[in-house]
mmCIF file of C-alpha atoms and ligand atoms in Angstrom:
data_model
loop_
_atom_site.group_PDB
_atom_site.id
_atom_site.type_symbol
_atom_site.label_atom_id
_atom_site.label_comp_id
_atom_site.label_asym_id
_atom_site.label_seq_id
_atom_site.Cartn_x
_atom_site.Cartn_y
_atom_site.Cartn_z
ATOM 1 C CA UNK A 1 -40.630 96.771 32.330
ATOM 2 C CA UNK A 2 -37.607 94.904 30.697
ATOM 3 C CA UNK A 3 -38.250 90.750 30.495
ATOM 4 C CA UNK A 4 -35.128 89.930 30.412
ATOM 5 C CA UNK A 5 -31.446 91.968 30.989
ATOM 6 C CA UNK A 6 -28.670 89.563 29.708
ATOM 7 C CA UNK A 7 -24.651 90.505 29.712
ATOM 8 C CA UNK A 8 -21.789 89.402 27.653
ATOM 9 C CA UNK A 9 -19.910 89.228 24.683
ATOM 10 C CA UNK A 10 -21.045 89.573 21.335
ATOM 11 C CA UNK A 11 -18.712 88.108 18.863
ATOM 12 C CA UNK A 12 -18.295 88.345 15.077
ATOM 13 C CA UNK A 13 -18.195 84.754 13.483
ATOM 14 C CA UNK A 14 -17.007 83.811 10.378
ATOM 15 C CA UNK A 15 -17.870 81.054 9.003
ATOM 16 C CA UNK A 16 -16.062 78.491 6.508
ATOM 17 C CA UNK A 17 -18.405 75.736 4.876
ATOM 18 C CA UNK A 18 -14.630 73.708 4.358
ATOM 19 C CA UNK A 19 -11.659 73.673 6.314
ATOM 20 C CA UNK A 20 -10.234 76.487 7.262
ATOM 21 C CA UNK A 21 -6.664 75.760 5.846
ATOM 22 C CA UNK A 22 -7.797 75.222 2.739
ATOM 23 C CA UNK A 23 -8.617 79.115 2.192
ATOM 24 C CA UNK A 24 -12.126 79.801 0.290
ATOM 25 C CA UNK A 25 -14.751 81.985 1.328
ATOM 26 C CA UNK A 26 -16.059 82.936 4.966
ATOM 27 C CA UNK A 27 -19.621 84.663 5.747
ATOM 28 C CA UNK A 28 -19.757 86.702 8.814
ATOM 29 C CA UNK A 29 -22.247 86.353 11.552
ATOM 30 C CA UNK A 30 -23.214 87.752 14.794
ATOM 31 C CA UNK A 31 -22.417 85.450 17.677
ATOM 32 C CA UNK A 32 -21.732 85.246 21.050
ATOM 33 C CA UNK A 33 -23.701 83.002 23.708
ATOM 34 C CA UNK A 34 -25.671 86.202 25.882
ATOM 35 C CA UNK A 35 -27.100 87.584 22.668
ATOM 36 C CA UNK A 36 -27.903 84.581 21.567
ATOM 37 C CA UNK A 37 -30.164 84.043 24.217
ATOM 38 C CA UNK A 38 -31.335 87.824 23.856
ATOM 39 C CA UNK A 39 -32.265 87.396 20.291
ATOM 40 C CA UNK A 40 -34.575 84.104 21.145
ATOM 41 C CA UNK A 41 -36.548 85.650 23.336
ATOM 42 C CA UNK A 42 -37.361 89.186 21.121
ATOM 43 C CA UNK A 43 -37.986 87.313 18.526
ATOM 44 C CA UNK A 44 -41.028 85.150 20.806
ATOM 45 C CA UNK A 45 -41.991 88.971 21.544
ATOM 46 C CA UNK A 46 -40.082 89.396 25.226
ATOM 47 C CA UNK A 47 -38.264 92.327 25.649
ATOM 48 C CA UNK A 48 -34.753 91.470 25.687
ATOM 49 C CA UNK A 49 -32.006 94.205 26.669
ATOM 50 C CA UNK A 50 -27.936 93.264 26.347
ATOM 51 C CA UNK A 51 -25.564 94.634 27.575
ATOM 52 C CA UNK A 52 -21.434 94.444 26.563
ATOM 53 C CA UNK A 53 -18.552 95.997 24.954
ATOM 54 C CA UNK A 54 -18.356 96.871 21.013
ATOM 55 C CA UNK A 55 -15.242 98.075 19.611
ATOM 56 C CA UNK A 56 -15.817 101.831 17.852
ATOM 57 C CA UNK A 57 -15.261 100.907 14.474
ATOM 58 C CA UNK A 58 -17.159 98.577 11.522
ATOM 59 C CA UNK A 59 -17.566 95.317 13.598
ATOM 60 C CA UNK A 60 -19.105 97.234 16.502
ATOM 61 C CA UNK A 61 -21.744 98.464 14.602
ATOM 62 C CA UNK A 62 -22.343 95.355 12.828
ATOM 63 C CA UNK A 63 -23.075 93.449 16.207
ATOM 64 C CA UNK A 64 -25.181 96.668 17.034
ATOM 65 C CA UNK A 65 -27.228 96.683 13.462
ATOM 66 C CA UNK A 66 -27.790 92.559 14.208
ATOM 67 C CA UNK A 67 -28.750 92.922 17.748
ATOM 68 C CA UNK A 68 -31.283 95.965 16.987
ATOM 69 C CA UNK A 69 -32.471 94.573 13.394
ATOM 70 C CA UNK A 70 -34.036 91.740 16.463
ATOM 71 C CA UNK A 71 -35.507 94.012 18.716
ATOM 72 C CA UNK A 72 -32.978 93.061 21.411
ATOM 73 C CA UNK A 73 -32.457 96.774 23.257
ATOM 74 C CA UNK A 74 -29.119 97.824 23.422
ATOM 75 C CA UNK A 75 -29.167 100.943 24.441
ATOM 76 C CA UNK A 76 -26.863 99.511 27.690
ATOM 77 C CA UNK A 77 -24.183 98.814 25.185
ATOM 78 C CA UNK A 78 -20.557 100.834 25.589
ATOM 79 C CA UNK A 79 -18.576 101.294 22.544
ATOM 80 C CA UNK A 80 -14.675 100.588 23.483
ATOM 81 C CA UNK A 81 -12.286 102.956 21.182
ATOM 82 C CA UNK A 82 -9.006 101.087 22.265
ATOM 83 C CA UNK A 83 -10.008 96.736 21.240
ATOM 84 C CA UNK A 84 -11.554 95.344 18.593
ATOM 85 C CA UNK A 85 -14.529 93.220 18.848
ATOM 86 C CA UNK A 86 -13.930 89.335 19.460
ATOM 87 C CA UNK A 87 -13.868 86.864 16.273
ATOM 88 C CA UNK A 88 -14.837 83.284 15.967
ATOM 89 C CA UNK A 89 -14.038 81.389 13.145
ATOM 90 C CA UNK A 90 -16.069 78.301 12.785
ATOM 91 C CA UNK A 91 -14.844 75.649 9.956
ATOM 92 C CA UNK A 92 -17.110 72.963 8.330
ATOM 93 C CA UNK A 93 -14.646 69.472 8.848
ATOM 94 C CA UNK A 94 -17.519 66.861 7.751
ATOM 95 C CA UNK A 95 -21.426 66.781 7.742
ATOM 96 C CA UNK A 96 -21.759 67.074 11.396
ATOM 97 C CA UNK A 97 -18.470 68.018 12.977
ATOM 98 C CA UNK A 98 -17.590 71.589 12.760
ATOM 99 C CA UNK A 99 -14.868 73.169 14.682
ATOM 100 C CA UNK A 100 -14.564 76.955 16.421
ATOM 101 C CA UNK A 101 -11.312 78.805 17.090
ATOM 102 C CA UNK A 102 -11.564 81.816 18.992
ATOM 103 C CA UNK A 103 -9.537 85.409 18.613
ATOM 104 C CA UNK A 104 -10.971 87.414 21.719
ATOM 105 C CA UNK A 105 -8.125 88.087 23.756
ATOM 106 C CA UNK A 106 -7.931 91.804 24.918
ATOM 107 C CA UNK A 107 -11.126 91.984 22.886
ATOM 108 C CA UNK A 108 -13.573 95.020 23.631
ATOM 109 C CA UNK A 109 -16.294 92.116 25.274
ATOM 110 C CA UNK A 110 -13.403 91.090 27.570
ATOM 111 C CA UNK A 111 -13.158 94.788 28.945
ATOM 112 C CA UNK A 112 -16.317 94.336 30.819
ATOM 113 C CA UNK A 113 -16.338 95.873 33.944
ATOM 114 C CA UNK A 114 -18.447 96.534 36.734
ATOM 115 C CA UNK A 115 -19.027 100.010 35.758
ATOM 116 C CA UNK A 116 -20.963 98.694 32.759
ATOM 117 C CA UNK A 117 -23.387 97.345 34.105
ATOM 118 C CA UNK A 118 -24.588 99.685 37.298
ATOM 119 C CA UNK A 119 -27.041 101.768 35.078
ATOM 120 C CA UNK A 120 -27.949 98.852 32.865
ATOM 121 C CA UNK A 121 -29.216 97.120 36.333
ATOM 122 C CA UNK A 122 -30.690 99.811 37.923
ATOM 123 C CA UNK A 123 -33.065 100.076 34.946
ATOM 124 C CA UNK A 124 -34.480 96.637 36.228
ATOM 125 C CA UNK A 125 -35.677 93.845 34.849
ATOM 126 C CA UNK A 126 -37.473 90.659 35.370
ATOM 127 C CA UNK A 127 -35.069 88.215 35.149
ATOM 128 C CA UNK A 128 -31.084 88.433 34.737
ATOM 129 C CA UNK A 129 -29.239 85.635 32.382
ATOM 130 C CA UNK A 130 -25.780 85.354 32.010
ATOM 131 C CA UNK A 131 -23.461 82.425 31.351
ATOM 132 C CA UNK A 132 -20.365 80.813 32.455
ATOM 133 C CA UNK A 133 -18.233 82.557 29.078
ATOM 134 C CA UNK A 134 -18.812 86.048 30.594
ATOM 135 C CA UNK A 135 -16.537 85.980 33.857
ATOM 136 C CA UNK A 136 -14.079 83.698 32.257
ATOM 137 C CA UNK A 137 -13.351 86.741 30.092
ATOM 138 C CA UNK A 138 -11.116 88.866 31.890
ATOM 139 C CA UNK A 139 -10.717 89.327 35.648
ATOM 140 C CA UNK A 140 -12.524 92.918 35.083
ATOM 141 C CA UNK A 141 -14.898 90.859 33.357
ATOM 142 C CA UNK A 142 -15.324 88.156 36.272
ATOM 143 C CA UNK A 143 -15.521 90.638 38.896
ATOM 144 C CA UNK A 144 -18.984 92.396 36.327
ATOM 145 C CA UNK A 145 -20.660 89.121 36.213
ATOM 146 C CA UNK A 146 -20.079 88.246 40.246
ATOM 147 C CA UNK A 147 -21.356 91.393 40.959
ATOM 148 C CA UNK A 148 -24.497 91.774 38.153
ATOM 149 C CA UNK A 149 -25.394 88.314 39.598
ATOM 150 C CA UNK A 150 -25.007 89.088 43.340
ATOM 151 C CA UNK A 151 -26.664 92.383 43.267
ATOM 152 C CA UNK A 152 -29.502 91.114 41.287
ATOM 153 C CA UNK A 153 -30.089 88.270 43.851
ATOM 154 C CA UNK A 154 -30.283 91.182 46.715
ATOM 155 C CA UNK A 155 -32.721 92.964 44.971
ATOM 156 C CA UNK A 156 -35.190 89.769 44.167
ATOM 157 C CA UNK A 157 -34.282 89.723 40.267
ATOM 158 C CA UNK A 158 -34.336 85.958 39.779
ATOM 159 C CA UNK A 159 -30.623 84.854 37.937
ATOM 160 C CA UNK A 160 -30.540 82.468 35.117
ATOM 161 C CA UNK A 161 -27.194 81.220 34.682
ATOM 162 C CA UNK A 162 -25.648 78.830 31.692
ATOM 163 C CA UNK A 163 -22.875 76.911 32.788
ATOM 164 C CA UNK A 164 -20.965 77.180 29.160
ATOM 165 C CA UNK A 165 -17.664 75.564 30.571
ATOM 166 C CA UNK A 166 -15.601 76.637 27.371
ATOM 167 C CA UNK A 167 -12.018 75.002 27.953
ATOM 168 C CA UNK A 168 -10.554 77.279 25.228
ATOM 169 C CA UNK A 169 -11.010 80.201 28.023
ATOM 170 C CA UNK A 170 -10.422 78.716 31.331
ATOM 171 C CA UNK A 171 -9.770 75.597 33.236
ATOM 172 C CA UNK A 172 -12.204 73.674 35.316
ATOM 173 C CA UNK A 173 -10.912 74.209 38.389
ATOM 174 C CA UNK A 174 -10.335 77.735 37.668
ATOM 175 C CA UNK A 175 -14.548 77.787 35.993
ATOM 176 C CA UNK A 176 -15.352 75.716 39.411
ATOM 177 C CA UNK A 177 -13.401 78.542 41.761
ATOM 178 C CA UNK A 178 -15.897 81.569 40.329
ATOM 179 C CA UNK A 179 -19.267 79.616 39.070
ATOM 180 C CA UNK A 180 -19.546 77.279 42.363
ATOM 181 C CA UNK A 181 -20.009 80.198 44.633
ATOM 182 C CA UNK A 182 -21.894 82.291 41.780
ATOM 183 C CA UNK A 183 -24.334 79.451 41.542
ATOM 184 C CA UNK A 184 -25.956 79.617 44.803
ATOM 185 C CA UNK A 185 -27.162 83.302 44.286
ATOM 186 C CA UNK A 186 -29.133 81.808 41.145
ATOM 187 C CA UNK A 187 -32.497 80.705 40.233
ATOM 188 C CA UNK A 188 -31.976 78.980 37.678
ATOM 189 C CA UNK A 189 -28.980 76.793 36.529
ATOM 190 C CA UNK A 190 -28.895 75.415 33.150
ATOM 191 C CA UNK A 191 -25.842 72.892 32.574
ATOM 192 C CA UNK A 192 -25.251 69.719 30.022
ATOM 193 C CA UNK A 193 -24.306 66.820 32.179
ATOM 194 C CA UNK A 194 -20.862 66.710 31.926
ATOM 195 C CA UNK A 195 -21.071 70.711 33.408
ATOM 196 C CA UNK A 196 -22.662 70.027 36.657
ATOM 197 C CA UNK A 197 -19.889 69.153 38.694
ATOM 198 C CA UNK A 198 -18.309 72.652 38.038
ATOM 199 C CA UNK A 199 -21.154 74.686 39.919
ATOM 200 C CA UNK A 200 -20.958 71.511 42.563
ATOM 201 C CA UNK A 201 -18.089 69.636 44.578
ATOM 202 C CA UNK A 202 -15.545 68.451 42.274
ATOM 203 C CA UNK A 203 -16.246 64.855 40.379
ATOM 204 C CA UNK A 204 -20.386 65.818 42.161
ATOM 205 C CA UNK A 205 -22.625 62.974 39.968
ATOM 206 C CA UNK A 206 -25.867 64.352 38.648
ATOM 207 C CA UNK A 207 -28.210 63.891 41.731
ATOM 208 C CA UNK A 208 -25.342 65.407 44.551
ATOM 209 C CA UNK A 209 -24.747 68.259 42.339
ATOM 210 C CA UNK A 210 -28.332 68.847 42.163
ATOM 211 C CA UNK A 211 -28.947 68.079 46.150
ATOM 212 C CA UNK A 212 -25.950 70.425 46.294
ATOM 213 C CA UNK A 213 -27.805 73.538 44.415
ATOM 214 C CA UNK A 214 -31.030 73.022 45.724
ATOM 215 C CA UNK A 215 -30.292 73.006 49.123
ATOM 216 C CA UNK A 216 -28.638 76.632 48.539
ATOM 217 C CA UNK A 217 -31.323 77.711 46.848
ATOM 218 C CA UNK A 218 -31.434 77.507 43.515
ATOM 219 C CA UNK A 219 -35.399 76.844 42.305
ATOM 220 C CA UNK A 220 -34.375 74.683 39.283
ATOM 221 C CA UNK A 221 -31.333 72.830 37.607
ATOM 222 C CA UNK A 222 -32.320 71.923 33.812
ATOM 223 C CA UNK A 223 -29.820 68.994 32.725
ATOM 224 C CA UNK A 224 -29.964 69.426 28.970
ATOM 225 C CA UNK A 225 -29.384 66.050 27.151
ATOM 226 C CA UNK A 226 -29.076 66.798 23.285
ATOM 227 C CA UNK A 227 -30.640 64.332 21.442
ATOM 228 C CA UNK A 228 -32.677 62.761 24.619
ATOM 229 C CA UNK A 229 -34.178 65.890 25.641
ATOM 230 C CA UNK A 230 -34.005 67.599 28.987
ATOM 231 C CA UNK A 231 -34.623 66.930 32.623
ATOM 232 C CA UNK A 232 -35.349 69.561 35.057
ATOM 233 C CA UNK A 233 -34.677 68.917 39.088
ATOM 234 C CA UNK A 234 -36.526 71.316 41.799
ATOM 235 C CA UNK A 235 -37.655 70.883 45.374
ATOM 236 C CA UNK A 236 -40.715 68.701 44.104
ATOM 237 C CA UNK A 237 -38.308 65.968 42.390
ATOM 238 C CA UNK A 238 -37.258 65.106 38.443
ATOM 239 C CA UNK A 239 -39.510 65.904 35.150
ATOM 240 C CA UNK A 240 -38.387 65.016 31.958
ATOM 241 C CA UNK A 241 -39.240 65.864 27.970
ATOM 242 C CA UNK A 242 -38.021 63.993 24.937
ATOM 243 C CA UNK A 243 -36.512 66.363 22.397
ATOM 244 C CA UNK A 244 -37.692 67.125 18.822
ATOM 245 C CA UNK A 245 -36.468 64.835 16.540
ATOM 246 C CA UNK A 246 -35.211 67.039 13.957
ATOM 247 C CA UNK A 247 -32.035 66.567 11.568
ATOM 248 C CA UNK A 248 -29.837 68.326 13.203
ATOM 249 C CA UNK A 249 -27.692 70.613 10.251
ATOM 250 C CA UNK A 250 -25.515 73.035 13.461
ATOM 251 C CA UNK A 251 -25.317 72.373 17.084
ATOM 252 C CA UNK A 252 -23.859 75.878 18.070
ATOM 253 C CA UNK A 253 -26.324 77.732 19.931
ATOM 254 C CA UNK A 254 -28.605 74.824 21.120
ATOM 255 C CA UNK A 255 -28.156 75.473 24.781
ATOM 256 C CA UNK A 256 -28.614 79.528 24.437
ATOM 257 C CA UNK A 257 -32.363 78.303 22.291
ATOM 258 C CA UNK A 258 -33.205 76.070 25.272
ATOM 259 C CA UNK A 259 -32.061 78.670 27.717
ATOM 260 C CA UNK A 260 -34.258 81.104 25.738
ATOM 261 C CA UNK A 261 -37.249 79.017 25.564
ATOM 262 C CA UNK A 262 -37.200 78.166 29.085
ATOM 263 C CA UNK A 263 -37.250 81.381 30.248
ATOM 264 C CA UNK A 264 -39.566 82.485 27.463
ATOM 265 C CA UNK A 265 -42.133 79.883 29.506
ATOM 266 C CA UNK A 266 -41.252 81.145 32.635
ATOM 267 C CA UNK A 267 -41.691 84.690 31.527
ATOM 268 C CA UNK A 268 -45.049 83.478 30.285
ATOM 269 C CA UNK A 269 -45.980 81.623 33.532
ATOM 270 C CA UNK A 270 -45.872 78.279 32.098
ATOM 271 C CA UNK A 271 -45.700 75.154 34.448
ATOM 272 C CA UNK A 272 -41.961 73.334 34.520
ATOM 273 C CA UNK A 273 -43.278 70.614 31.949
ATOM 274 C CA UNK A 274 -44.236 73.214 29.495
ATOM 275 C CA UNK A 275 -41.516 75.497 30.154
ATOM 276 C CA UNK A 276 -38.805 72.684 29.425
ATOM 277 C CA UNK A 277 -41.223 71.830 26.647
ATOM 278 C CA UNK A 278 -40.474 75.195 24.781
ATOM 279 C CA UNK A 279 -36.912 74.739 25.411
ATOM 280 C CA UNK A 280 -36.657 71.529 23.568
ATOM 281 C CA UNK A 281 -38.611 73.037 21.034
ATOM 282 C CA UNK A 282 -36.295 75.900 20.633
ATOM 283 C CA UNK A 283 -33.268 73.656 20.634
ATOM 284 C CA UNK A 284 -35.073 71.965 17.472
ATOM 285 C CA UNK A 285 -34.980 75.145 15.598
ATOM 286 C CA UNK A 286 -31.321 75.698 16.628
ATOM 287 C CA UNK A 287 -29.843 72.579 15.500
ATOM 288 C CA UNK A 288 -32.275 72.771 12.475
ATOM 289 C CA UNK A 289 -30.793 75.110 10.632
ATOM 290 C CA UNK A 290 -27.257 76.681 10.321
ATOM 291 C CA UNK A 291 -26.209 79.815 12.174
ATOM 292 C CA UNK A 292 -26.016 80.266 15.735
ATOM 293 C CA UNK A 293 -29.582 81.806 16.358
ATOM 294 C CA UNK A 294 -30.922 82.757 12.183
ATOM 295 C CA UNK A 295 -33.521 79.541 12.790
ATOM 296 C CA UNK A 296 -34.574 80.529 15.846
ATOM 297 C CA UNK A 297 -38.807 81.081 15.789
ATOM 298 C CA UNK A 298 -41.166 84.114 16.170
ATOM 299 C CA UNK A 299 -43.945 83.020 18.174
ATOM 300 C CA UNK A 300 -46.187 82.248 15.348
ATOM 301 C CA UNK A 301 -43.390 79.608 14.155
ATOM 302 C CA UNK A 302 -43.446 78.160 17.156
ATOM 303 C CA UNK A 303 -46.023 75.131 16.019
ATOM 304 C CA UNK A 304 -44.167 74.705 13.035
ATOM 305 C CA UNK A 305 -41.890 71.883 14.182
ATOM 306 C CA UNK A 306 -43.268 71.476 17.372
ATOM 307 C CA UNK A 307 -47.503 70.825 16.732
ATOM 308 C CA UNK A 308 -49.003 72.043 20.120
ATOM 309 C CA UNK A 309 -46.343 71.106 22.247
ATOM 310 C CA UNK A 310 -44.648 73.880 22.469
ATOM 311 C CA UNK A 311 -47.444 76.676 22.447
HETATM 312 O O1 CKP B 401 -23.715 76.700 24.097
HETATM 313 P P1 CKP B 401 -24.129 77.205 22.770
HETATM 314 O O2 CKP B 401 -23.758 76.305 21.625
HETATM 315 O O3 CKP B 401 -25.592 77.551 22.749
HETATM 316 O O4 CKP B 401 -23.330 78.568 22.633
HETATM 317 C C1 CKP B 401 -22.942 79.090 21.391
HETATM 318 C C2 CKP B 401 -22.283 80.423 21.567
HETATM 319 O O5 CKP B 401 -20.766 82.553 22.755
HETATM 320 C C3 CKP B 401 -21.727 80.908 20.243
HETATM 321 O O6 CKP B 401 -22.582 81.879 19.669
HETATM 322 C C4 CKP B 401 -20.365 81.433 20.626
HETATM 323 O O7 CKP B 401 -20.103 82.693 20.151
HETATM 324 C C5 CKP B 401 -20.302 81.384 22.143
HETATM 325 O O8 CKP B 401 -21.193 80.347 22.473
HETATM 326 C C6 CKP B 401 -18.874 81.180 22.591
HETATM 327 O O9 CKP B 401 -18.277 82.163 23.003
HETATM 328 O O10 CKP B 401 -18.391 80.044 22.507
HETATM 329 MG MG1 MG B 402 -24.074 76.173 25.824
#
């Protein structure tokens, strides 16, 4: 059986190490939040599936070559002949700010629809992720994710969803109207602190947001805190790791490696403490190096940065 099912959208990044107005060269990169997660866990052996829109042309396959040059299965994956893929161009501005800028309107990932996803979830799998981006794509795209989640609750498939508020797609109260109601049907909610309030009541603090989703039955809120590590909340009260110390080189893609290596732990029936454990852990990697999920371990890496604490 499938680990882990995961819908989204894949994006194509390119990436300047200077300003972008200042011209010079770009590399190009697979991102894109779902398959970020996807990749973390293949690569700690999981099988990952993900499922989105591609455009038909050179861009498509490249997030398709990426994707199965990981081992994440794709064969849920629709190729759209009519949009392009998404782009992202991230730009270097000093050491340790970098900037992104998004071209994804009316792009193939924003076509998601229901449809898309009915054979992909009948196939099954042991847990469903998704974040916040995907229904803030499109309102065909909203409607997918309401219903992947919804219909994955009903049938027992525990949810994992990412809060991701990204303001460059949608307002809060607009992110607050769809992942509120979303957030009871999941297991799993995985939010920075400053994200909690939109799966809660409006201006929520950490511990009534958290009352909030517990009492509709969500099993655990992880509060990731960058640099000071993560706390996770369930019905048995508050644990909470220290992160890596690391130099941190990229912070894109931190909170898809701790999503990853929480679930990775949960997949392998860690205990909460370990679980968030591996989470930090994989956050190290991801702010470690550059790239959205290139430093991201194999299982045998998994020591490397981390001595036992993460094994
Ligand atoms: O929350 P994170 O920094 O882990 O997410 C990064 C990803 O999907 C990145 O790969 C980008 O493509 C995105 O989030 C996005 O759409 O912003
Ligand atoms: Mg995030």
């Amino acid at each position: 059986e499938r680990d882990l099912l995961t819908v989204g959208e894949a994006l194509v990044s390119l990436r300047s190490p200077g300003p972008l107005a200042a011209g010079g060269p770009l590399t190009m990169h697979l991102a894109g939040a779902e398959s970020n997660v996807a990749i973390g866990l293949a690569r700690l052996g999981h099988r990952a599936a993900w499922v989105g829109r591609v455009s038909d042309d050179e861009l498509g396959e490249f997030v398709l070559r990426q994707l199965r040059a990981e081992g994440v299965d794709t064969a849920g994956v629709r190729r759209d002949p009519d949009r392009p893929t998404g782009l992202m161009f991230l730009e270097r501005r000093t050491a340790d700010v970098s900037r992104v800028r998004y071209h994804r309107a009316g792009s193939a990932g924003a076509a998601l629809c229901v449809d898309d996803l009915r054979a992909p979830l009948a196939a099954g799998a042991r847990l469903l992720h998704l974040s916040g981006i995907t229904p803030a794509l499109s309102d065909s795209a909203r409607d997918a994710a309401t219903w992947a989640v919804r219909t994955a609750a009903e049938s027992g498939i525990p949810v994992c969803l990412d809060v991701n508020y990204r303001a460059g797609l949608w307002s809060r109260e607009r992110a607050r109207a769809t992942l509120a109601p979303l957030a009871g049907c999941a297991s799993v909610i995985v939010a920075s602190t400053d994200e909690l309030d939109l799966v809660a009541e409006p201006d929520a603090d950490e511990n009534a947001a958290v009352a909030d989703l517990l009492r509709r039955g969500v099993r655990a809120v992880l509060v990731k805190l960058g640099a000071d590590g993560a706390r996770a909340h369930t019905a048995d009260g508050v644990r909470h790791v220290p992160a890596v110390p690391v130099t941190a080189v990229d912070t894109v893609g931190a909170g898809d490696a701790f999503t990853a290596g929480y679930l990775s732990g949960y997949l392998d029936g860690l205990d909460l403490v370990d679980r968030l454990r591996r989470a930090v852990a994989l956050g190290a990697f991801a702010v470690a190096g550059h790239g959205d999920w290139e430093g991201l371990p194999r299982r045998d890496e998994l020591s490397l940065i981390t001595g036992s604490a993460a094994g």
